Amino acid sequence: MEIELKYTIAEKALIEKIFNDEQVLRFKDENTEESIPMRAIFYDTPEYNLKRAGFAFRIRREGDENVATLKWGGSSSEGMHKRQELNVTLDDEAAKTPSIAIFLQDEIGDKLEKLVGEEPLKPIMEIESVRKQVRLDTGKSISVLSVDEGWVRAAGKETSICEMEIELYSGDEEDMCTFGDRIAEKYGLKPENISKFRRGLALLFNE
């Protein structure tokens, strides 16, 4: 289960202020701050069988690593996003040939196999960004605060990204929410209920 808060950052000048905020510095785990270039390609069948069933499948290059991710279900409200998530690390060769076969050993595998069958998978959107992140440990929760700057591209169109995320790794969800609310209020950040994938779908289907 993925549990994270999302906020829109209206002014890029706020990014450095957030990472140098006294609360962030207080709970920051030493040597965990980093910037990671990311490029994600989302795939679906020609008839969008995965999207119709509520699934999102991507392969993302994260620095020097390839990660295949499947997301489904869940909800979003007031910036809080909760959904099921599976991640599998791939070598460079496997990353070139997207396949749902890597998830077939999971209990969701039978459903995926019925949805995709022998259908080929095609790229439907691309997300390119740089993620600046740091791990936080408040004593009650461990989370990662990150800011993504970049673009979502689909159907020859694009929209920009500048958002902060706080993803819960372990511990108290309420503690993470309290921390996120404090940062959002201090810097005037607005909760974001629309995921990057949904933004891409809006471009793809002119929504």
mmCIF file of C-alpha atoms in Angstrom:
data_model
loop_
_atom_site.group_PDB
_atom_site.id
_atom_site.type_symbol
_atom_site.label_atom_id
_atom_site.label_comp_id
_atom_site.label_asym_id
_atom_site.label_seq_id
_atom_site.Cartn_x
_atom_site.Cartn_y
_atom_site.Cartn_z
ATOM 1 C CA MET A 1 0.000 0.000 0.000
ATOM 2 C CA GLU A 2 1.332 3.419 -1.016
ATOM 3 C CA ILE A 3 0.378 6.276 1.314
ATOM 4 C CA GLU A 4 1.442 9.789 0.393
ATOM 5 C CA LEU A 5 0.514 13.457 0.544
ATOM 6 C CA LYS A 6 0.768 15.630 -2.557
ATOM 7 C CA TYR A 7 0.906 19.421 -2.771
ATOM 8 C CA THR A 8 1.243 21.817 -5.708
ATOM 9 C CA ILE A 9 4.142 24.277 -5.509
ATOM 10 C CA ALA A 10 3.175 27.513 -7.257
ATOM 11 C CA GLU A 11 6.590 29.203 -6.967
ATOM 12 C CA LYS A 12 9.843 27.356 -7.605
ATOM 13 C CA ALA A 13 11.619 29.703 -5.184
ATOM 14 C CA LEU A 14 9.807 27.851 -2.391
ATOM 15 C CA ILE A 15 11.671 24.609 -3.040
ATOM 16 C CA GLU A 16 14.907 25.629 -1.336
ATOM 17 C CA LYS A 17 12.959 27.212 1.499
ATOM 18 C CA ILE A 18 11.145 23.946 2.113
ATOM 19 C CA PHE A 19 14.351 21.873 2.199
ATOM 20 C CA ASN A 20 15.935 24.396 4.559
ATOM 21 C CA ASP A 21 12.882 24.674 6.786
ATOM 22 C CA GLU A 22 13.727 24.271 10.479
ATOM 23 C CA GLN A 23 11.294 21.358 10.878
ATOM 24 C CA VAL A 24 12.727 19.534 7.845
ATOM 25 C CA LEU A 25 16.279 20.048 9.091
ATOM 26 C CA ARG A 26 15.295 18.921 12.593
ATOM 27 C CA PHE A 27 13.959 15.529 11.436
ATOM 28 C CA LYS A 28 16.236 15.012 8.440
ATOM 29 C CA ASP A 29 18.217 11.760 8.413
ATOM 30 C CA GLU A 30 21.861 12.565 7.749
ATOM 31 C CA ASN A 31 23.220 11.888 4.256
ATOM 32 C CA THR A 32 19.801 11.098 2.760
ATOM 33 C CA GLU A 33 19.300 14.248 0.690
ATOM 34 C CA GLU A 34 19.754 13.608 -3.033
ATOM 35 C CA SER A 35 18.607 14.634 -6.508
ATOM 36 C CA ILE A 36 17.527 11.866 -8.878
ATOM 37 C CA PRO A 37 16.761 12.263 -12.601
ATOM 38 C CA MET A 38 13.702 10.216 -13.544
ATOM 39 C CA ARG A 39 12.099 9.198 -16.811
ATOM 40 C CA ALA A 40 8.941 7.073 -16.703
ATOM 41 C CA ILE A 41 7.056 5.531 -19.611
ATOM 42 C CA PHE A 42 3.533 4.229 -19.022
ATOM 43 C CA TYR A 43 2.212 1.311 -21.077
ATOM 44 C CA ASP A 44 -1.183 -0.120 -21.974
ATOM 45 C CA THR A 45 -2.837 -2.310 -24.595
ATOM 46 C CA PRO A 46 -4.137 -0.726 -27.831
ATOM 47 C CA GLU A 47 -7.644 -0.746 -26.315
ATOM 48 C CA TYR A 48 -6.449 0.611 -22.944
ATOM 49 C CA ASN A 49 -7.517 -2.507 -21.075
ATOM 50 C CA LEU A 50 -5.354 -1.674 -18.045
ATOM 51 C CA LYS A 51 -6.616 1.891 -17.765
ATOM 52 C CA ARG A 52 -10.250 0.749 -18.109
ATOM 53 C CA ALA A 53 -9.728 -1.667 -15.203
ATOM 54 C CA GLY A 54 -8.080 0.971 -13.025
ATOM 55 C CA PHE A 55 -4.430 -0.063 -13.433
ATOM 56 C CA ALA A 56 -1.359 2.032 -14.239
ATOM 57 C CA PHE A 57 1.810 0.268 -15.436
ATOM 58 C CA ARG A 58 5.093 2.100 -15.874
ATOM 59 C CA ILE A 59 8.799 1.465 -16.201
ATOM 60 C CA ARG A 60 10.866 4.255 -14.692
ATOM 61 C CA ARG A 61 14.557 4.976 -14.890
ATOM 62 C CA GLU A 62 15.534 6.295 -11.459
ATOM 63 C CA GLY A 63 19.136 7.435 -11.633
ATOM 64 C CA ASP A 64 20.988 4.221 -12.569
ATOM 65 C CA GLU A 65 18.102 1.865 -11.750
ATOM 66 C CA ASN A 66 15.063 0.618 -13.681
ATOM 67 C CA VAL A 67 11.891 0.036 -11.680
ATOM 68 C CA ALA A 68 8.649 -1.449 -13.031
ATOM 69 C CA THR A 69 5.585 -0.325 -11.063
ATOM 70 C CA LEU A 70 1.962 -1.393 -11.068
ATOM 71 C CA LYS A 71 -0.612 0.759 -9.249
ATOM 72 C CA TRP A 72 -4.329 0.215 -8.795
ATOM 73 C CA GLY A 73 -7.341 0.980 -6.618
ATOM 74 C CA GLY A 74 -7.186 3.439 -3.775
ATOM 75 C CA SER A 75 -8.477 6.956 -3.302
ATOM 76 C CA SER A 76 -7.389 10.590 -3.158
ATOM 77 C CA SER A 77 -8.830 13.366 -1.005
ATOM 78 C CA GLU A 78 -7.385 16.629 0.351
ATOM 79 C CA GLY A 79 -3.981 15.706 -1.061
ATOM 80 C CA MET A 80 -3.895 12.235 0.546
ATOM 81 C CA HIS A 81 -3.336 9.408 -1.958
ATOM 82 C CA LYS A 82 -3.688 5.750 -1.013
ATOM 83 C CA ARG A 83 -3.377 2.890 -3.495
ATOM 84 C CA GLN A 84 -2.018 -0.590 -3.999
ATOM 85 C CA GLU A 85 1.483 -0.709 -5.477
ATOM 86 C CA LEU A 86 3.943 -3.350 -6.683
ATOM 87 C CA ASN A 87 7.559 -2.553 -7.599
ATOM 88 C CA VAL A 88 10.091 -4.777 -9.382
ATOM 89 C CA THR A 89 13.682 -3.817 -10.202
ATOM 90 C CA LEU A 90 14.660 -4.634 -13.799
ATOM 91 C CA ASP A 91 17.942 -4.943 -15.630
ATOM 92 C CA ASP A 92 18.485 -2.770 -18.709
ATOM 93 C CA GLU A 93 17.463 -5.499 -21.162
ATOM 94 C CA ALA A 94 14.185 -6.287 -19.390
ATOM 95 C CA ALA A 95 13.368 -2.566 -19.205
ATOM 96 C CA LYS A 96 13.379 -2.422 -23.019
ATOM 97 C CA THR A 97 10.600 -5.001 -23.348
ATOM 98 C CA PRO A 98 7.655 -4.055 -21.074
ATOM 99 C CA SER A 99 5.609 -7.028 -19.917
ATOM 100 C CA ILE A 100 3.091 -7.722 -17.168
ATOM 101 C CA ALA A 101 4.724 -11.161 -16.786
ATOM 102 C CA ILE A 102 6.912 -9.773 -14.003
ATOM 103 C CA PHE A 103 3.787 -9.390 -11.836
ATOM 104 C CA LEU A 104 2.166 -12.754 -12.591
ATOM 105 C CA GLN A 105 3.547 -14.402 -9.454
ATOM 106 C CA ASP A 106 1.548 -11.952 -7.332
ATOM 107 C CA GLU A 107 -2.094 -12.604 -6.416
ATOM 108 C CA ILE A 108 -3.136 -9.877 -8.894
ATOM 109 C CA GLY A 109 -1.470 -11.855 -11.690
ATOM 110 C CA ASP A 110 -4.535 -13.777 -12.901
ATOM 111 C CA LYS A 111 -6.503 -10.570 -13.380
ATOM 112 C CA LEU A 112 -3.650 -8.943 -15.271
ATOM 113 C CA GLU A 113 -3.281 -11.969 -17.520
ATOM 114 C CA LYS A 114 -6.981 -11.839 -18.426
ATOM 115 C CA LEU A 115 -6.812 -8.099 -19.119
ATOM 116 C CA VAL A 116 -3.710 -8.193 -21.304
ATOM 117 C CA GLY A 117 -3.581 -11.732 -22.682
ATOM 118 C CA GLU A 118 -1.537 -11.744 -25.900
ATOM 119 C CA GLU A 119 -2.116 -8.037 -26.546
ATOM 120 C CA PRO A 120 1.026 -5.984 -27.159
ATOM 121 C CA LEU A 121 1.815 -3.136 -24.777
ATOM 122 C CA LYS A 122 2.390 0.320 -26.239
ATOM 123 C CA PRO A 123 3.730 3.524 -24.635
ATOM 124 C CA ILE A 124 0.907 5.949 -23.839
ATOM 125 C CA MET A 125 2.678 8.732 -21.924
ATOM 126 C CA GLU A 126 6.050 9.862 -20.608
ATOM 127 C CA ILE A 127 6.956 11.664 -17.395
ATOM 128 C CA GLU A 128 10.372 13.253 -17.094
ATOM 129 C CA SER A 129 11.478 14.985 -13.910
ATOM 130 C CA VAL A 130 14.202 15.624 -11.390
ATOM 131 C CA ARG A 131 13.325 14.537 -7.865
ATOM 132 C CA LYS A 132 14.969 16.186 -4.883
ATOM 133 C CA GLN A 133 14.320 14.180 -1.747
ATOM 134 C CA VAL A 134 15.252 13.650 1.863
ATOM 135 C CA ARG A 135 14.245 11.059 4.471
ATOM 136 C CA LEU A 136 12.587 12.287 7.647
ATOM 137 C CA ASP A 137 12.424 10.506 10.999
ATOM 138 C CA THR A 138 10.234 12.242 13.587
ATOM 139 C CA GLY A 139 10.432 9.410 16.093
ATOM 140 C CA LYS A 140 6.802 8.535 15.328
ATOM 141 C CA SER A 141 7.033 8.098 11.563
ATOM 142 C CA ILE A 142 9.605 7.646 8.829
ATOM 143 C CA SER A 143 8.790 9.274 5.511
ATOM 144 C CA VAL A 144 10.430 10.733 2.425
ATOM 145 C CA LEU A 145 9.815 14.347 1.486
ATOM 146 C CA SER A 146 10.405 14.989 -2.200
ATOM 147 C CA VAL A 147 9.870 17.672 -4.810
ATOM 148 C CA ASP A 148 9.393 16.762 -8.477
ATOM 149 C CA GLU A 149 10.039 19.280 -11.255
ATOM 150 C CA GLY A 150 9.447 18.268 -14.848
ATOM 151 C CA TRP A 151 6.892 17.410 -17.518
ATOM 152 C CA VAL A 152 4.112 15.001 -18.392
ATOM 153 C CA ARG A 153 3.888 14.307 -22.133
ATOM 154 C CA ALA A 154 1.165 12.475 -24.058
ATOM 155 C CA ALA A 155 -0.376 12.664 -27.531
ATOM 156 C CA GLY A 156 2.093 15.337 -28.593
ATOM 157 C CA LYS A 157 1.114 17.612 -25.692
ATOM 158 C CA GLU A 158 2.728 18.367 -22.354
ATOM 159 C CA THR A 159 2.044 19.909 -18.972
ATOM 160 C CA SER A 160 4.539 20.952 -16.320
ATOM 161 C CA ILE A 161 5.027 19.426 -12.850
ATOM 162 C CA CYS A 162 6.150 21.142 -9.677
ATOM 163 C CA GLU A 163 4.871 19.333 -6.616
ATOM 164 C CA MET A 164 5.880 18.189 -3.168
ATOM 165 C CA GLU A 165 5.194 14.676 -1.927
ATOM 166 C CA ILE A 166 5.541 13.148 1.510
ATOM 167 C CA GLU A 167 5.406 9.351 1.361
ATOM 168 C CA LEU A 168 4.991 7.284 4.517
ATOM 169 C CA TYR A 169 7.516 4.459 4.837
ATOM 170 C CA SER A 170 6.648 3.330 8.356
ATOM 171 C CA GLY A 171 5.040 4.498 11.569
ATOM 172 C CA ASP A 172 2.155 6.802 12.376
ATOM 173 C CA GLU A 173 0.138 8.098 9.405
ATOM 174 C CA GLU A 174 -1.392 10.890 11.494
ATOM 175 C CA ASP A 175 2.083 12.112 12.440
ATOM 176 C CA MET A 176 3.040 12.335 8.758
ATOM 177 C CA CYS A 177 -0.170 14.240 7.999
ATOM 178 C CA THR A 178 0.467 16.714 10.819
ATOM 179 C CA PHE A 179 3.963 17.372 9.503
ATOM 180 C CA GLY A 180 2.704 17.809 5.938
ATOM 181 C CA ASP A 181 -0.061 20.189 7.015
ATOM 182 C CA ARG A 182 2.450 22.384 8.859
ATOM 183 C CA ILE A 183 4.739 22.675 5.836
ATOM 184 C CA ALA A 184 1.810 23.258 3.461
ATOM 185 C CA GLU A 185 0.302 25.974 5.631
ATOM 186 C CA LYS A 186 3.636 27.728 6.157
ATOM 187 C CA TYR A 187 4.430 27.924 2.436
ATOM 188 C CA GLY A 188 0.920 28.246 1.034
ATOM 189 C CA LEU A 189 0.928 24.870 -0.738
ATOM 190 C CA LYS A 190 -2.359 23.537 -2.100
ATOM 191 C CA PRO A 191 -3.338 19.864 -1.753
ATOM 192 C CA GLU A 192 -3.139 18.028 -5.094
ATOM 193 C CA ASN A 193 -5.637 15.241 -5.728
ATOM 194 C CA ILE A 194 -4.717 14.607 -9.359
ATOM 195 C CA SER A 195 -1.817 12.211 -9.915
ATOM 196 C CA LYS A 196 0.778 12.634 -12.669
ATOM 197 C CA PHE A 197 -0.760 9.620 -14.415
ATOM 198 C CA ARG A 198 -4.182 11.292 -14.388
ATOM 199 C CA ARG A 199 -2.680 14.439 -15.849
ATOM 200 C CA GLY A 200 -1.263 12.353 -18.643
ATOM 201 C CA LEU A 201 -4.642 10.738 -19.285
ATOM 202 C CA ALA A 202 -6.199 14.197 -19.507
ATOM 203 C CA LEU A 203 -3.742 15.047 -22.276
ATOM 204 C CA LEU A 204 -4.259 11.711 -23.971
ATOM 205 C CA PHE A 205 -8.057 11.859 -24.044
ATOM 206 C CA ASN A 206 -8.532 15.660 -24.173
ATOM 207 C CA GLU A 207 -10.241 15.664 -20.794
#
